[in-house]
mmCIF file of N, CA and C in Angstrom:
data_model
loop_
_atom_site.group_PDB
_atom_site.id
_atom_site.type_symbol
_atom_site.label_atom_id
_atom_site.label_comp_id
_atom_site.label_asym_id
_atom_site.label_seq_id
_atom_site.Cartn_x
_atom_site.Cartn_y
_atom_site.Cartn_z
ATOM 1 N N UNK A 19 -31.253 -147.569 1.229
ATOM 2 C CA UNK A 19 -32.203 -147.075 0.258
ATOM 3 C C UNK A 19 -31.854 -145.679 -0.265
ATOM 4 N N UNK A 20 -31.339 -144.778 0.562
ATOM 5 C CA UNK A 20 -31.025 -143.448 0.038
ATOM 6 C C UNK A 20 -30.033 -143.496 -1.128
ATOM 7 N N UNK A 21 -29.071 -144.417 -1.054
ATOM 8 C CA UNK A 21 -28.086 -144.540 -2.139
ATOM 9 C C UNK A 21 -28.753 -145.021 -3.422
ATOM 10 N N UNK A 22 -29.645 -145.985 -3.323
ATOM 11 C CA UNK A 22 -30.369 -146.465 -4.505
ATOM 12 C C UNK A 22 -31.232 -145.362 -5.107
ATOM 13 N N UNK A 23 -31.868 -144.595 -4.254
ATOM 14 C CA UNK A 23 -32.697 -143.491 -4.725
ATOM 15 C C UNK A 23 -31.843 -142.448 -5.449
ATOM 16 N N UNK A 24 -30.676 -142.172 -4.898
ATOM 17 C CA UNK A 24 -29.754 -141.217 -5.536
ATOM 18 C C UNK A 24 -29.331 -141.708 -6.915
ATOM 19 N N UNK A 25 -29.043 -142.991 -7.020
ATOM 20 C CA UNK A 25 -28.636 -143.569 -8.305
ATOM 21 C C UNK A 25 -29.768 -143.464 -9.329
ATOM 22 N N UNK A 26 -30.992 -143.770 -8.899
ATOM 23 C CA UNK A 26 -32.136 -143.682 -9.810
ATOM 24 C C UNK A 26 -32.373 -142.246 -10.265
ATOM 25 N N UNK A 27 -32.278 -141.305 -9.332
ATOM 26 C CA UNK A 27 -32.445 -139.899 -9.711
ATOM 27 C C UNK A 27 -31.342 -139.468 -10.685
ATOM 28 N N UNK A 28 -30.118 -139.882 -10.440
ATOM 29 C CA UNK A 28 -29.014 -139.524 -11.336
ATOM 30 C C UNK A 28 -29.231 -140.108 -12.727
ATOM 31 N N UNK A 29 -29.708 -141.343 -12.786
ATOM 32 C CA UNK A 29 -29.986 -141.972 -14.080
ATOM 33 C C UNK A 29 -31.095 -141.224 -14.815
ATOM 34 N N UNK A 30 -32.112 -140.806 -14.071
ATOM 35 C CA UNK A 30 -33.212 -140.059 -14.704
ATOM 36 C C UNK A 30 -32.719 -138.715 -15.241
ATOM 37 N N UNK A 31 -31.911 -138.033 -14.460
ATOM 38 C CA UNK A 31 -31.365 -136.744 -14.890
ATOM 39 C C UNK A 31 -30.470 -136.929 -16.112
ATOM 40 N N UNK A 32 -29.601 -137.937 -16.085
ATOM 41 C CA UNK A 32 -28.720 -138.197 -17.222
ATOM 42 C C UNK A 32 -29.506 -138.536 -18.483
ATOM 43 N N UNK A 33 -30.556 -139.323 -18.333
ATOM 44 C CA UNK A 33 -31.373 -139.706 -19.485
ATOM 45 C C UNK A 33 -32.072 -138.488 -20.069
ATOM 46 N N UNK A 34 -32.567 -137.624 -19.203
ATOM 47 C CA UNK A 34 -33.203 -136.391 -19.668
ATOM 48 C C UNK A 34 -32.197 -135.509 -20.398
ATOM 49 N N UNK A 35 -30.998 -135.432 -19.877
ATOM 50 C CA UNK A 35 -29.949 -134.641 -20.540
ATOM 51 C C UNK A 35 -29.583 -135.239 -21.899
ATOM 52 N N UNK A 36 -29.493 -136.559 -21.957
ATOM 53 C CA UNK A 36 -29.186 -137.208 -23.241
ATOM 54 C C UNK A 36 -30.262 -136.913 -24.274
ATOM 55 N N UNK A 37 -31.522 -136.936 -23.845
ATOM 56 C CA UNK A 37 -32.630 -136.636 -24.746
ATOM 57 C C UNK A 37 -32.511 -135.202 -25.258
ATOM 58 N N UNK A 38 -32.189 -134.287 -24.350
ATOM 59 C CA UNK A 38 -32.038 -132.879 -24.730
ATOM 60 C C UNK A 38 -30.946 -132.728 -25.790
ATOM 61 N N UNK A 39 -29.797 -133.370 -25.572
ATOM 62 C CA UNK A 39 -28.689 -133.255 -26.522
ATOM 63 C C UNK A 39 -29.049 -133.843 -27.888
ATOM 64 N N UNK A 40 -29.768 -134.958 -27.877
ATOM 65 C CA UNK A 40 -30.198 -135.544 -29.155
ATOM 66 C C UNK A 40 -31.133 -134.613 -29.915
ATOM 67 N N UNK A 41 -32.147 -134.110 -29.217
ATOM 68 C CA UNK A 41 -33.154 -133.306 -29.911
ATOM 69 C C UNK A 41 -32.660 -131.917 -30.282
ATOM 70 N N UNK A 42 -31.779 -131.340 -29.491
ATOM 71 C CA UNK A 42 -31.340 -129.964 -29.733
ATOM 72 C C UNK A 42 -30.050 -129.852 -30.533
ATOM 73 N N UNK A 43 -29.221 -130.894 -30.471
ATOM 74 C CA UNK A 43 -27.901 -130.767 -31.095
ATOM 75 C C UNK A 43 -27.624 -131.836 -32.143
ATOM 76 N N UNK A 44 -27.663 -133.097 -31.736
ATOM 77 C CA UNK A 44 -27.208 -134.168 -32.638
ATOM 78 C C UNK A 44 -28.118 -134.349 -33.848
ATOM 79 N N UNK A 45 -29.399 -134.482 -33.635
ATOM 80 C CA UNK A 45 -30.315 -134.761 -34.749
ATOM 81 C C UNK A 45 -30.368 -133.602 -35.743
ATOM 82 N N UNK A 46 -30.517 -132.350 -35.279
ATOM 83 C CA UNK A 46 -30.518 -131.258 -36.261
ATOM 84 C C UNK A 46 -29.228 -131.186 -37.092
ATOM 85 N N UNK A 47 -28.096 -131.427 -36.441
ATOM 86 C CA UNK A 47 -26.822 -131.406 -37.183
ATOM 87 C C UNK A 47 -26.751 -132.551 -38.178
ATOM 88 N N UNK A 48 -27.172 -133.742 -37.762
ATOM 89 C CA UNK A 48 -27.178 -134.879 -38.690
ATOM 90 C C UNK A 48 -28.048 -134.595 -39.907
ATOM 91 N N UNK A 49 -29.232 -134.040 -39.665
ATOM 92 C CA UNK A 49 -30.138 -133.740 -40.774
ATOM 93 C C UNK A 49 -29.560 -132.690 -41.705
ATOM 94 N N UNK A 50 -28.949 -131.678 -41.136
ATOM 95 C CA UNK A 50 -28.343 -130.616 -41.953
ATOM 96 C C UNK A 50 -27.215 -131.166 -42.809
ATOM 97 N N UNK A 51 -26.333 -131.932 -42.205
ATOM 98 C CA UNK A 51 -25.212 -132.513 -42.950
ATOM 99 C C UNK A 51 -25.724 -133.489 -44.006
ATOM 100 N N UNK A 52 -26.717 -134.292 -43.659
ATOM 101 C CA UNK A 52 -27.285 -135.257 -44.612
ATOM 102 C C UNK A 52 -27.889 -134.531 -45.811
ATOM 103 N N UNK A 53 -28.596 -133.434 -45.555
ATOM 104 C CA UNK A 53 -29.195 -132.674 -46.655
ATOM 105 C C UNK A 53 -28.132 -131.990 -47.509
ATOM 106 N N UNK A 54 -27.125 -131.436 -46.867
ATOM 107 C CA UNK A 54 -26.060 -130.736 -47.599
ATOM 108 C C UNK A 54 -25.227 -131.678 -48.457
ATOM 109 N N UNK A 55 -25.018 -132.901 -47.973
ATOM 110 C CA UNK A 55 -24.155 -133.842 -48.695
ATOM 111 C C UNK A 55 -24.940 -134.892 -49.462
ATOM 112 N N UNK A 56 -26.264 -134.872 -49.293
ATOM 113 C CA UNK A 56 -27.139 -135.873 -49.905
ATOM 114 C C UNK A 56 -26.669 -137.287 -49.563
ATOM 115 N N UNK A 57 -26.380 -137.482 -48.283
ATOM 116 C CA UNK A 57 -25.867 -138.760 -47.797
ATOM 117 C C UNK A 57 -27.002 -139.553 -47.139
ATOM 118 N N UNK A 58 -27.389 -140.644 -47.747
ATOM 119 C CA UNK A 58 -28.502 -141.440 -47.222
ATOM 120 C C UNK A 58 -28.152 -142.119 -45.895
ATOM 121 N N UNK A 59 -26.871 -142.423 -45.688
ATOM 122 C CA UNK A 59 -26.471 -143.048 -44.427
ATOM 123 C C UNK A 59 -26.685 -142.099 -43.256
ATOM 124 N N UNK A 60 -26.391 -140.828 -43.469
ATOM 125 C CA UNK A 60 -26.596 -139.849 -42.402
ATOM 126 C C UNK A 60 -28.079 -139.617 -42.141
ATOM 127 N N UNK A 61 -28.888 -139.672 -43.199
ATOM 128 C CA UNK A 61 -30.337 -139.560 -43.013
ATOM 129 C C UNK A 61 -30.853 -140.734 -42.174
ATOM 130 N N UNK A 62 -30.345 -141.930 -42.464
ATOM 131 C CA UNK A 62 -30.725 -143.115 -41.683
ATOM 132 C C UNK A 62 -30.256 -142.971 -40.226
ATOM 133 N N UNK A 63 -29.072 -142.429 -40.058
ATOM 134 C CA UNK A 63 -28.561 -142.210 -38.695
ATOM 135 C C UNK A 63 -29.482 -141.259 -37.931
ATOM 136 N N UNK A 64 -29.948 -140.213 -38.594
ATOM 137 C CA UNK A 64 -30.872 -139.265 -37.959
ATOM 138 C C UNK A 64 -32.194 -139.948 -37.611
ATOM 139 N N UNK A 65 -32.690 -140.796 -38.492
ATOM 140 C CA UNK A 65 -33.936 -141.524 -38.226
ATOM 141 C C UNK A 65 -33.795 -142.426 -36.992
ATOM 142 N N UNK A 66 -32.676 -143.106 -36.900
ATOM 143 C CA UNK A 66 -32.462 -143.998 -35.759
ATOM 144 C C UNK A 66 -32.261 -143.199 -34.469
ATOM 145 N N UNK A 67 -31.616 -142.055 -34.561
ATOM 146 C CA UNK A 67 -31.460 -141.199 -33.379
ATOM 147 C C UNK A 67 -32.830 -140.700 -32.916
ATOM 148 N N UNK A 68 -33.703 -140.366 -33.866
ATOM 149 C CA UNK A 68 -35.061 -139.949 -33.509
ATOM 150 C C UNK A 68 -35.827 -141.103 -32.851
ATOM 151 N N UNK A 69 -35.635 -142.303 -33.341
ATOM 152 C CA UNK A 69 -36.287 -143.471 -32.743
ATOM 153 C C UNK A 69 -35.773 -143.704 -31.316
ATOM 154 N N UNK A 70 -34.523 -143.392 -31.079
ATOM 155 C CA UNK A 70 -33.949 -143.569 -29.743
ATOM 156 C C UNK A 70 -34.619 -142.650 -28.727
ATOM 157 N N UNK A 71 -35.147 -141.521 -29.179
ATOM 158 C CA UNK A 71 -35.813 -140.594 -28.263
ATOM 159 C C UNK A 71 -37.002 -141.277 -27.588
ATOM 160 N N UNK A 72 -37.745 -142.065 -28.328
ATOM 161 C CA UNK A 72 -38.884 -142.774 -27.731
ATOM 162 C C UNK A 72 -38.410 -143.713 -26.620
ATOM 163 N N UNK A 73 -37.276 -144.342 -26.821
ATOM 164 C CA UNK A 73 -36.728 -145.226 -25.783
ATOM 165 C C UNK A 73 -36.299 -144.417 -24.555
ATOM 166 N N UNK A 74 -35.717 -143.254 -24.806
ATOM 167 C CA UNK A 74 -35.315 -142.405 -23.689
ATOM 168 C C UNK A 74 -36.538 -141.913 -22.915
ATOM 169 N N UNK A 75 -37.604 -141.552 -23.640
ATOM 170 C CA UNK A 75 -38.838 -141.130 -22.971
ATOM 171 C C UNK A 75 -39.374 -142.242 -22.078
ATOM 172 N N UNK A 76 -39.361 -143.462 -22.588
ATOM 173 C CA UNK A 76 -39.815 -144.608 -21.804
ATOM 174 C C UNK A 76 -38.916 -144.804 -20.590
ATOM 175 N N UNK A 77 -37.629 -144.674 -20.783
ATOM 176 C CA UNK A 77 -36.684 -144.855 -19.688
ATOM 177 C C UNK A 77 -36.914 -143.817 -18.587
ATOM 178 N N UNK A 78 -37.120 -142.554 -18.975
ATOM 179 C CA UNK A 78 -37.376 -141.507 -17.983
ATOM 180 C C UNK A 78 -38.647 -141.829 -17.192
ATOM 181 N N UNK A 79 -39.684 -142.248 -17.891
ATOM 182 C CA UNK A 79 -40.961 -142.566 -17.235
ATOM 183 C C UNK A 79 -40.817 -143.772 -16.292
ATOM 184 N N UNK A 80 -40.098 -144.794 -16.730
ATOM 185 C CA UNK A 80 -39.903 -145.980 -15.881
ATOM 186 C C UNK A 80 -39.052 -145.647 -14.653
ATOM 187 N N UNK A 81 -38.045 -144.812 -14.828
ATOM 188 C CA UNK A 81 -37.232 -144.397 -13.685
ATOM 189 C C UNK A 81 -38.070 -143.588 -12.703
ATOM 190 N N UNK A 82 -38.940 -142.712 -13.215
ATOM 191 C CA UNK A 82 -39.817 -141.939 -12.348
ATOM 192 C C UNK A 82 -40.716 -142.862 -11.524
ATOM 193 N N UNK A 83 -41.258 -143.867 -12.185
ATOM 194 C CA UNK A 83 -42.122 -144.819 -11.490
ATOM 195 C C UNK A 83 -41.340 -145.573 -10.418
ATOM 196 N N UNK A 84 -40.143 -145.991 -10.748
ATOM 197 C CA UNK A 84 -39.297 -146.691 -9.783
ATOM 198 C C UNK A 84 -39.005 -145.796 -8.577
ATOM 199 N N UNK A 85 -38.696 -144.545 -8.839
ATOM 200 C CA UNK A 85 -38.424 -143.584 -7.757
ATOM 201 C C UNK A 85 -39.663 -143.424 -6.880
ATOM 202 N N UNK A 86 -40.818 -143.334 -7.502
ATOM 203 C CA UNK A 86 -42.060 -143.189 -6.743
ATOM 204 C C UNK A 86 -42.276 -144.355 -5.778
ATOM 205 N N UNK A 87 -41.925 -145.563 -6.199
ATOM 206 C CA UNK A 87 -42.105 -146.725 -5.337
ATOM 207 C C UNK A 87 -41.118 -146.741 -4.170
ATOM 208 N N UNK A 88 -39.950 -146.157 -4.348
ATOM 209 C CA UNK A 88 -38.921 -146.192 -3.305
ATOM 210 C C UNK A 88 -39.031 -145.024 -2.330
ATOM 211 N N UNK A 89 -39.411 -143.847 -2.834
ATOM 212 C CA UNK A 89 -39.452 -142.675 -1.966
ATOM 213 C C UNK A 89 -40.392 -142.892 -0.798
ATOM 214 N N UNK A 90 -39.961 -142.457 0.385
ATOM 215 C CA UNK A 90 -40.846 -142.594 1.545
ATOM 216 C C UNK A 90 -42.101 -141.741 1.358
ATOM 217 N N UNK A 91 -43.191 -142.276 1.789
ATOM 218 C CA UNK A 91 -44.465 -141.556 1.690
ATOM 219 C C UNK A 91 -44.874 -141.088 3.086
ATOM 220 N N UNK A 92 -45.503 -139.908 3.150
ATOM 221 C CA UNK A 92 -45.983 -139.466 4.469
ATOM 222 C C UNK A 92 -47.120 -140.365 4.948
ATOM 223 N N UNK A 93 -47.225 -140.492 6.247
ATOM 224 C CA UNK A 93 -48.307 -141.279 6.820
ATOM 225 C C UNK A 93 -49.645 -140.585 6.551
ATOM 226 N N UNK A 94 -50.710 -141.358 6.379
ATOM 227 C CA UNK A 94 -52.021 -140.727 6.265
ATOM 228 C C UNK A 94 -52.325 -139.927 7.529
ATOM 229 N N UNK A 95 -53.142 -138.897 7.420
ATOM 230 C CA UNK A 95 -53.425 -138.003 8.552
ATOM 231 C C UNK A 95 -53.830 -138.729 9.822
ATOM 232 N N UNK A 96 -54.666 -139.767 9.717
ATOM 233 C CA UNK A 96 -55.142 -140.444 10.923
ATOM 234 C C UNK A 96 -54.033 -141.200 11.653
ATOM 235 N N UNK A 97 -52.932 -141.512 10.956
ATOM 236 C CA UNK A 97 -51.822 -142.225 11.592
ATOM 237 C C UNK A 97 -50.646 -141.307 11.894
ATOM 238 N N UNK A 98 -50.736 -140.069 11.465
ATOM 239 C CA UNK A 98 -49.635 -139.140 11.625
ATOM 240 C C UNK A 98 -49.686 -138.505 13.012
ATOM 241 N N UNK A 99 -48.721 -138.824 13.873
ATOM 242 C CA UNK A 99 -48.756 -138.290 15.239
ATOM 243 C C UNK A 99 -48.534 -136.779 15.290
ATOM 244 N N UNK A 100 -47.962 -136.214 14.231
ATOM 245 C CA UNK A 100 -47.699 -134.759 14.208
ATOM 246 C C UNK A 100 -48.898 -133.964 13.721
ATOM 247 N N UNK A 101 -49.984 -134.644 13.413
ATOM 248 C CA UNK A 101 -51.170 -133.974 12.868
ATOM 249 C C UNK A 101 -51.724 -132.992 13.900
ATOM 250 N N UNK A 102 -51.974 -131.810 13.430
ATOM 251 C CA UNK A 102 -52.537 -130.762 14.298
ATOM 252 C C UNK A 102 -54.040 -130.649 13.998
ATOM 253 N N UNK A 103 -54.817 -130.584 15.002
ATOM 254 C CA UNK A 103 -56.253 -130.402 14.807
ATOM 255 C C UNK A 103 -56.668 -129.035 15.314
ATOM 256 N N UNK A 104 -57.670 -128.483 14.709
ATOM 257 C CA UNK A 104 -58.121 -127.152 15.097
ATOM 258 C C UNK A 104 -59.042 -127.204 16.290
#
């Protein structure tokens, strides 16, 4: 299980990084070039890249949920043998 958890965390981190690169670098450059050259294909490319962000957001959320199901959870207090009482 630790290996699967590591893979899921890596996928979540990579997806978050991809989203960052799209929103901060690729899309603004596409829009700038499209406006400067009046190229409708580049404008369409920017629109589709923006649409991809929603998919990345969903992917990050689904990976988080998957990680939550796999990560070990602490025992409730009544079952936790290490519980200290005052």
